[in-house]
PDB file of C-alpha atoms in Angstrom:
ATOM      1  CA  UNK D 491     127.687  78.335  87.958  1.00  0.00           C
ATOM      2  CA  UNK D 492     127.483  82.014  88.627  1.00  0.00           C
ATOM      3  CA  UNK D 493     127.104  82.920  92.259  1.00  0.00           C
ATOM      4  CA  UNK D 494     125.032  85.951  92.953  1.00  0.00           C
ATOM      5  CA  UNK D 495     125.325  88.181  96.006  1.00  0.00           C
ATOM      6  CA  UNK D 496     122.063  86.892  97.457  1.00  0.00           C
ATOM      7  CA  UNK D 497     123.401  83.806  99.289  1.00  0.00           C
ATOM      8  CA  UNK D 498     122.511  81.695 102.174  1.00  0.00           C
ATOM      9  CA  UNK D 499     124.865  81.788 105.131  1.00  0.00           C
ATOM     10  CA  UNK D 500     126.206  78.342 104.334  1.00  0.00           C
ATOM     11  CA  UNK D 501     127.208  79.256 100.796  1.00  0.00           C
ATOM     12  CA  UNK D 502     128.561  82.559 101.931  1.00  0.00           C
ATOM     13  CA  UNK D 503     130.807  80.739 104.373  1.00  0.00           C
ATOM     14  CA  UNK D 504     132.160  78.465 101.651  1.00  0.00           C
ATOM     15  CA  UNK D 505     132.794  81.342  99.245  1.00  0.00           C
ATOM     16  CA  UNK D 506     134.618  83.543 101.771  1.00  0.00           C
ATOM     17  CA  UNK D 507     137.035  80.795 102.435  1.00  0.00           C
ATOM     18  CA  UNK D 508     137.631  79.942  98.741  1.00  0.00           C
ATOM     19  CA  UNK D 509     139.085  83.010  97.080  1.00  0.00           C
ATOM     20  CA  UNK D 510     139.290  81.697  93.501  1.00  0.00           C
ATOM     21  CA  UNK D 511     135.524  80.991  93.552  1.00  0.00           C
ATOM     22  CA  UNK D 512     134.805  84.473  95.033  1.00  0.00           C
ATOM     23  CA  UNK D 513     137.033  86.143  92.463  1.00  0.00           C
ATOM     24  CA  UNK D 514     134.943  84.706  89.632  1.00  0.00           C
ATOM     25  CA  UNK D 515     131.967  86.655  90.886  1.00  0.00           C
ATOM     26  CA  UNK D 516     133.029  90.220  91.864  1.00  0.00           C
ATOM     27  CA  UNK D 517     132.494  93.757  90.957  1.00  0.00           C
ATOM     28  CA  UNK D 518     135.561  93.763  88.541  1.00  0.00           C
ATOM     29  CA  UNK D 519     134.882  90.298  86.950  1.00  0.00           C
ATOM     30  CA  UNK D 520     131.053  90.284  86.684  1.00  0.00           C
ATOM     31  CA  UNK D 521     130.437  93.588  85.031  1.00  0.00           C
ATOM     32  CA  UNK D 522     131.178  93.274  81.188  1.00  0.00           C
ATOM     33  CA  UNK D 523     129.923  96.694  80.344  1.00  0.00           C
ATOM     34  CA  UNK D 524     131.947  96.714  77.106  1.00  0.00           C
ATOM     35  CA  UNK D 525     128.901  94.808  75.503  1.00  0.00           C
ATOM     36  CA  UNK D 526     127.227  98.227  75.378  1.00  0.00           C
ATOM     37  CA  UNK D 527     129.931  99.464  73.105  1.00  0.00           C
ATOM     38  CA  UNK D 528     130.191  96.629  70.680  1.00  0.00           C
ATOM     39  CA  UNK D 529     129.373  98.912  67.764  1.00  0.00           C
ATOM     40  CA  UNK D 530     132.663 100.878  68.479  1.00  0.00           C
ATOM     41  CA  UNK D 531     135.547  99.822  66.258  1.00  0.00           C
ATOM     42  CA  UNK D 532     138.136 100.269  68.970  1.00  0.00           C
ATOM     43  CA  UNK D 533     136.342  97.761  71.192  1.00  0.00           C
ATOM     44  CA  UNK D 534     136.006  95.254  68.275  1.00  0.00           C
ATOM     45  CA  UNK D 535     139.731  95.691  67.618  1.00  0.00           C
ATOM     46  CA  UNK D 536     140.620  95.073  71.256  1.00  0.00           C
ATOM     47  CA  UNK D 537     138.440  91.867  71.229  1.00  0.00           C
ATOM     48  CA  UNK D 538     140.200  90.441  68.215  1.00  0.00           C
ATOM     49  CA  UNK D 539     143.846  91.600  68.751  1.00  0.00           C
ATOM     50  CA  UNK D 540     144.141  92.115  72.411  1.00  0.00           C
ATOM     51  CA  UNK D 541     146.664  94.387  73.865  1.00  0.00           C
ATOM     52  CA  UNK D 542     149.066  95.860  71.391  1.00  0.00           C
ATOM     53  CA  UNK D 543     150.713  99.338  70.514  1.00  0.00           C
ATOM     54  CA  UNK D 544     147.512 100.473  68.749  1.00  0.00           C
ATOM     55  CA  UNK D 545     145.407  99.789  71.827  1.00  0.00           C
ATOM     56  CA  UNK D 546     148.065 101.620  73.866  1.00  0.00           C
ATOM     57  CA  UNK D 547     147.881 104.564  71.688  1.00  0.00           C
ATOM     58  CA  UNK D 548     144.028 104.537  71.986  1.00  0.00           C
ATOM     59  CA  UNK D 549     144.292 104.333  75.702  1.00  0.00           C
ATOM     60  CA  UNK D 550     146.571 107.417  75.725  1.00  0.00           C
ATOM     61  CA  UNK D 551     144.783 109.344  72.987  1.00  0.00           C
ATOM     62  CA  UNK D 552     143.050 112.462  74.593  1.00  0.00           C
ATOM     63  CA  UNK D 553     140.552 112.429  71.715  1.00  0.00           C
ATOM     64  CA  UNK D 554     139.126 109.029  72.972  1.00  0.00           C
ATOM     65  CA  UNK D 555     136.393 109.607  75.555  1.00  0.00           C
ATOM     66  CA  UNK D 556     136.922 108.104  78.956  1.00  0.00           C
ATOM     67  CA  UNK D 557     133.955 105.767  78.764  1.00  0.00           C
ATOM     68  CA  UNK D 558     135.392 104.314  75.528  1.00  0.00           C
ATOM     69  CA  UNK D 559     138.723 103.985  77.190  1.00  0.00           C
ATOM     70  CA  UNK D 560     137.327 102.092  80.082  1.00  0.00           C
ATOM     71  CA  UNK D 561     135.288  99.963  77.729  1.00  0.00           C
ATOM     72  CA  UNK D 562     138.482  98.868  75.934  1.00  0.00           C
ATOM     73  CA  UNK D 563     139.931  97.540  79.122  1.00  0.00           C
ATOM     74  CA  UNK D 564     136.763  95.959  80.160  1.00  0.00           C
ATOM     75  CA  UNK D 565     136.720  94.193  76.752  1.00  0.00           C
ATOM     76  CA  UNK D 566     140.309  93.045  77.347  1.00  0.00           C
ATOM     77  CA  UNK D 567     138.951  91.362  80.547  1.00  0.00           C
ATOM     78  CA  UNK D 568     140.461  90.234  83.836  1.00  0.00           C
ATOM     79  CA  UNK D 569     143.370  87.953  84.549  1.00  0.00           C
ATOM     80  CA  UNK D 570     142.914  84.790  86.670  1.00  0.00           C
ATOM     81  CA  UNK D 571     146.693  85.000  87.387  1.00  0.00           C
ATOM     82  CA  UNK D 572     148.485  88.292  87.948  1.00  0.00           C
ATOM     83  CA  UNK D 573     149.317  89.746  84.603  1.00  0.00           C
ATOM     84  CA  UNK D 574     151.904  92.330  83.257  1.00  0.00           C
ATOM     85  CA  UNK D 575     149.643  94.459  80.963  1.00  0.00           C
ATOM     86  CA  UNK D 576     149.708  97.580  83.225  1.00  0.00           C
ATOM     87  CA  UNK D 577     153.505  97.309  83.398  1.00  0.00           C
ATOM     88  CA  UNK D 578     153.583  97.006  79.502  1.00  0.00           C
ATOM     89  CA  UNK D 579     151.247  99.996  79.214  1.00  0.00           C
ATOM     90  CA  UNK D 580     153.572 102.003  81.567  1.00  0.00           C
ATOM     91  CA  UNK D 581     156.589 101.086  79.359  1.00  0.00           C
ATOM     92  CA  UNK D 582     154.718 102.442  76.405  1.00  0.00           C
ATOM     93  CA  UNK D 583     153.940 105.656  78.284  1.00  0.00           C
ATOM     94  CA  UNK D 584     157.641 105.988  79.122  1.00  0.00           C
ATOM     95  CA  UNK D 585     158.643 105.266  75.521  1.00  0.00           C
ATOM     96  CA  UNK D 586     156.234 107.979  74.215  1.00  0.00           C
ATOM     97  CA  UNK D 587     157.977 110.497  76.593  1.00  0.00           C
ATOM     98  CA  UNK D 588     161.574 109.193  75.865  1.00  0.00           C
ATOM     99  CA  UNK D 589     161.942 108.316  79.546  1.00  0.00           C
ATOM    100  CA  UNK D 590     162.595 105.305  81.552  1.00  0.00           C
ATOM    101  CA  UNK D 591     159.451 103.798  83.334  1.00  0.00           C
ATOM    102  CA  UNK D 592     161.071 104.513  86.708  1.00  0.00           C
ATOM    103  CA  UNK D 593     161.067 108.214  85.864  1.00  0.00           C
ATOM    104  CA  UNK D 594     157.297 108.470  85.327  1.00  0.00           C
ATOM    105  CA  UNK D 595     155.586 110.167  88.170  1.00  0.00           C
ATOM    106  CA  UNK D 596     151.852 110.517  88.987  1.00  0.00           C
ATOM    107  CA  UNK D 597     152.040 114.180  88.139  1.00  0.00           C
ATOM    108  CA  UNK D 598     153.262 113.404  84.567  1.00  0.00           C
ATOM    109  CA  UNK D 599     150.367 111.141  83.778  1.00  0.00           C
ATOM    110  CA  UNK D 600     147.233 112.533  82.024  1.00  0.00           C
ATOM    111  CA  UNK D 601     143.793 111.746  83.479  1.00  0.00           C
ATOM    112  CA  UNK D 602     143.442 109.413  80.500  1.00  0.00           C
ATOM    113  CA  UNK D 603     146.649 107.622  81.331  1.00  0.00           C
ATOM    114  CA  UNK D 604     145.973 107.360  85.043  1.00  0.00           C
ATOM    115  CA  UNK D 605     142.410 105.962  84.392  1.00  0.00           C
ATOM    116  CA  UNK D 606     143.771 103.395  81.948  1.00  0.00           C
ATOM    117  CA  UNK D 607     146.727 102.444  83.994  1.00  0.00           C
ATOM    118  CA  UNK D 608     144.679 101.979  87.239  1.00  0.00           C
ATOM    119  CA  UNK D 609     141.872 100.088  85.650  1.00  0.00           C
ATOM    120  CA  UNK D 610     144.144  97.864  83.620  1.00  0.00           C
ATOM    121  CA  UNK D 611     146.144  97.047  86.824  1.00  0.00           C
ATOM    122  CA  UNK D 612     142.922  96.183  88.695  1.00  0.00           C
ATOM    123  CA  UNK D 613     141.948  93.837  85.843  1.00  0.00           C
ATOM    124  CA  UNK D 614     145.399  92.341  85.771  1.00  0.00           C
ATOM    125  CA  UNK D 615     145.009  91.402  89.431  1.00  0.00           C
ATOM    126  CA  UNK D 616     141.502  91.597  90.796  1.00  0.00           C
ATOM    127  CA  UNK D 617     142.824  90.616  94.287  1.00  0.00           C
ATOM    128  CA  UNK D 618     144.300  94.234  94.153  1.00  0.00           C
ATOM    129  CA  UNK D 619     147.463  93.119  95.647  1.00  0.00           C
ATOM    130  CA  UNK D 620     149.857  94.176  92.892  1.00  0.00           C
ATOM    131  CA  UNK D 621     151.547  97.335  92.062  1.00  0.00           C
ATOM    132  CA  UNK D 622     152.391  98.271  88.345  1.00  0.00           C
ATOM    133  CA  UNK D 623     155.849  96.805  88.433  1.00  0.00           C
ATOM    134  CA  UNK D 624     155.291  94.172  91.050  1.00  0.00           C
ATOM    135  CA  UNK D 625     157.034  91.427  88.885  1.00  0.00           C
ATOM    136  CA  UNK D 626     159.924  93.553  88.222  1.00  0.00           C
ATOM    137  CA  UNK D 627     161.096  94.312  91.804  1.00  0.00           C
ATOM    138  CA  UNK D 628     164.174  92.142  91.340  1.00  0.00           C
ATOM    139  CA  UNK D 629     164.912  93.656  88.076  1.00  0.00           C
ATOM    140  CA  UNK D 630     164.790  97.291  89.173  1.00  0.00           C
ATOM    141  CA  UNK D 631     165.663  96.828  92.776  1.00  0.00           C
ATOM    142  CA  UNK D 632     165.451 100.076  94.720  1.00  0.00           C
ATOM    143  CA  UNK D 633     165.094 102.182  91.646  1.00  0.00           C
ATOM    144  CA  UNK D 634     161.419 101.634  91.179  1.00  0.00           C
ATOM    145  CA  UNK D 635     159.726 104.839  90.396  1.00  0.00           C
ATOM    146  CA  UNK D 636     156.499 106.413  91.787  1.00  0.00           C
ATOM    147  CA  UNK D 637     154.060 105.013  89.247  1.00  0.00           C
ATOM    148  CA  UNK D 638     155.921 101.659  89.186  1.00  0.00           C
ATOM    149  CA  UNK D 639     155.045 101.341  92.950  1.00  0.00           C
ATOM    150  CA  UNK D 640     151.505 102.562  92.632  1.00  0.00           C
ATOM    151  CA  UNK D 641     148.465 100.350  93.147  1.00  0.00           C
ATOM    152  CA  UNK D 642     145.236 100.585  91.162  1.00  0.00           C
ATOM    153  CA  UNK D 643     143.363 102.755  93.727  1.00  0.00           C
ATOM    154  CA  UNK D 644     146.327 105.274  93.942  1.00  0.00           C
ATOM    155  CA  UNK D 645     146.312 105.537  90.163  1.00  0.00           C
ATOM    156  CA  UNK D 646     142.527 106.094  89.949  1.00  0.00           C
ATOM    157  CA  UNK D 647     142.549 108.518  92.859  1.00  0.00           C
ATOM    158  CA  UNK D 648     145.030 110.462  90.722  1.00  0.00           C
ATOM    159  CA  UNK D 649     142.843 110.303  87.758  1.00  0.00           C
ATOM    160  CA  UNK D 650     139.919 111.677  89.672  1.00  0.00           C
ATOM    161  CA  UNK D 651     142.039 114.589  90.998  1.00  0.00           C
ATOM    162  CA  UNK D 652     143.069 115.363  87.348  1.00  0.00           C
ATOM    163  CA  UNK D 653     139.486 115.324  86.133  1.00  0.00           C
ATOM    164  CA  UNK D 654     137.115 115.544  89.118  1.00  0.00           C
ATOM    165  CA  UNK D 655     133.986 116.332  87.018  1.00  0.00           C
ATOM    166  CA  UNK D 656     134.291 113.158  84.861  1.00  0.00           C
ATOM    167  CA  UNK D 657     131.717 110.470  85.760  1.00  0.00           C
ATOM    168  CA  UNK D 658     133.405 107.609  83.861  1.00  0.00           C
ATOM    169  CA  UNK D 659     136.576 108.062  85.870  1.00  0.00           C
ATOM    170  CA  UNK D 660     134.629 108.247  89.196  1.00  0.00           C
ATOM    171  CA  UNK D 661     132.480 105.286  88.219  1.00  0.00           C
ATOM    172  CA  UNK D 662     135.387 103.014  87.438  1.00  0.00           C
ATOM    173  CA  UNK D 663     137.228 104.025  90.714  1.00  0.00           C
ATOM    174  CA  UNK D 664     133.998 103.122  92.515  1.00  0.00           C
ATOM    175  CA  UNK D 665     134.115  99.611  90.936  1.00  0.00           C
ATOM    176  CA  UNK D 666     137.672  99.112  92.238  1.00  0.00           C
ATOM    177  CA  UNK D 667     136.679 100.401  95.563  1.00  0.00           C
ATOM    178  CA  UNK D 668     133.734  97.921  95.604  1.00  0.00           C
ATOM    179  CA  UNK D 669     136.180  95.177  94.744  1.00  0.00           C
ATOM    180  CA  UNK D 670     138.282  96.108  97.705  1.00  0.00           C
ATOM    181  CA  UNK D 671     135.368  96.058 100.005  1.00  0.00           C
ATOM    182  CA  UNK D 672     134.345  92.630  98.615  1.00  0.00           C
ATOM    183  CA  UNK D 673     137.773  91.207  99.334  1.00  0.00           C
ATOM    184  CA  UNK D 674     137.648  92.684 102.905  1.00  0.00           C
ATOM    185  CA  UNK D 675     134.911  90.199 103.866  1.00  0.00           C
ATOM    186  CA  UNK D 676     131.214  89.821 104.256  1.00  0.00           C
ATOM    187  CA  UNK D 677     131.089  92.561 106.939  1.00  0.00           C
ATOM    188  CA  UNK D 678     132.130  95.011 104.351  1.00  0.00           C
ATOM    189  CA  UNK D 679     129.781  93.993 101.590  1.00  0.00           C
ATOM    190  CA  UNK D 680     127.284  96.800 102.122  1.00  0.00           C
ATOM    191  CA  UNK D 681     130.076  99.098 100.935  1.00  0.00           C
ATOM    192  CA  UNK D 682     130.204  97.223  97.569  1.00  0.00           C
ATOM    193  CA  UNK D 683     126.866  98.754  96.967  1.00  0.00           C
ATOM    194  CA  UNK D 684     127.486 102.143  98.663  1.00  0.00           C
ATOM    195  CA  UNK D 685     130.751 102.740  96.675  1.00  0.00           C
ATOM    196  CA  UNK D 686     129.009 102.492  93.335  1.00  0.00           C
ATOM    197  CA  UNK D 687     125.594 104.056  94.098  1.00  0.00           C
ATOM    198  CA  UNK D 688     127.302 107.141  95.818  1.00  0.00           C
ATOM    199  CA  UNK D 689     128.819 108.005  92.493  1.00  0.00           C
ATOM    200  CA  UNK D 690     125.413 107.680  90.726  1.00  0.00           C
ATOM    201  CA  UNK D 691     124.042 109.994  93.342  1.00  0.00           C
ATOM    202  CA  UNK D 692     126.917 112.490  92.881  1.00  0.00           C
ATOM    203  CA  UNK D 693     126.413 112.512  89.082  1.00  0.00           C
ATOM    204  CA  UNK D 694     122.571 112.479  88.570  1.00  0.00           C
ATOM    205  CA  UNK D 695     122.827 113.921  85.054  1.00  0.00           C
ATOM    206  CA  UNK D 696     126.220 114.406  83.810  1.00  0.00           C
ATOM    207  CA  UNK D 697     127.084 110.838  82.974  1.00  0.00           C
ATOM    208  CA  UNK D 698     129.526 110.299  80.035  1.00  0.00           C
ATOM    209  CA  UNK D 699     128.878 106.653  79.816  1.00  0.00           C
ATOM    210  CA  UNK D 700     126.166 104.847  77.835  1.00  0.00           C
ATOM    211  CA  UNK D 701     123.079 104.145  79.952  1.00  0.00           C
ATOM    212  CA  UNK D 702     123.151 100.443  78.979  1.00  0.00           C
ATOM    213  CA  UNK D 703     126.723 100.146  80.346  1.00  0.00           C
ATOM    214  CA  UNK D 704     125.675 101.771  83.684  1.00  0.00           C
ATOM    215  CA  UNK D 705     122.751  99.364  83.915  1.00  0.00           C
ATOM    216  CA  UNK D 706     124.868  96.364  83.354  1.00  0.00           C
ATOM    217  CA  UNK D 707     127.090  97.372  86.275  1.00  0.00           C
ATOM    218  CA  UNK D 708     124.008  98.311  88.547  1.00  0.00           C
ATOM    219  CA  UNK D 709     122.260  95.048  87.788  1.00  0.00           C
ATOM    220  CA  UNK D 710     125.136  93.214  89.518  1.00  0.00           C
ATOM    221  CA  UNK D 711     125.986  95.805  92.231  1.00  0.00           C
ATOM    222  CA  UNK D 712     122.431  96.227  93.278  1.00  0.00           C
ATOM    223  CA  UNK D 713     122.337  92.634  94.791  1.00  0.00           C
ATOM    224  CA  UNK D 714     124.815  93.852  97.593  1.00  0.00           C
ATOM    225  CA  UNK D 715     122.183  96.285  98.917  1.00  0.00           C
ATOM    226  CA  UNK D 716     120.739  93.335 100.889  1.00  0.00           C
ATOM    227  CA  UNK D 717     123.864  93.549 103.160  1.00  0.00           C
ATOM    228  CA  UNK D 718     122.980  97.092 104.096  1.00  0.00           C
ATOM    229  CA  UNK D 719     120.629  98.007 106.865  1.00  0.00           C
ATOM    230  CA  UNK D 720     118.090 100.783 106.389  1.00  0.00           C
ATOM    231  CA  UNK D 721     120.202 103.364 108.088  1.00  0.00           C
ATOM    232  CA  UNK D 722     123.344 102.622 105.927  1.00  0.00           C
ATOM    233  CA  UNK D 723     121.645 102.787 102.498  1.00  0.00           C
ATOM    234  CA  UNK D 724     121.988 106.189 100.850  1.00  0.00           C
ATOM    235  CA  UNK D 725     118.703 106.952  99.081  1.00  0.00           C
TER     236      UNK D 725
END
């Protein structure tokens, strides 16, 4: 049963103490905006074949728009258990540069790669507890590189710095920030709403994402407005 943000105190108490249930209903796991891109061949391919080298190439391809890039990852979906998809993508990025994954730095990443890597990592582990190479610490020891040690928000922050005028990048980062606020507990749930809607306010017109996709996210996020008092809501 889907649990909406409009909850009685008793139900909220149960959810806050039951992380797996809460995880099933969250900004990252309850916003399947890829449905707005079902006519795009790249999205169809990802839905059929999952993550492979062709998808990796598309994620890095500068000719692919950032909204489609994000929709590919959204179509791939989230992992209930921590996954290694972000680490696999970093290995692809390293191979494409004839480098070792440990040699890849944030500066070397394009905005497209930083966006894809950050969003993929967040969907790998919606608890946001992992770094790119979290499962490989014993393999790499102290030689983990900068990107290998990065978390999802650090990567998405880097993507925003590289392309600060891009709505899709800022919007995806706001979803991950909203996820972090949800995980912080009910006292922070107003920030779930504020994180996303502040980006909509900052980009009133230049939104390089399909309106239907934005609406799918907003329909879910809007429920958290009820946790904001009148002073904290940005109008």
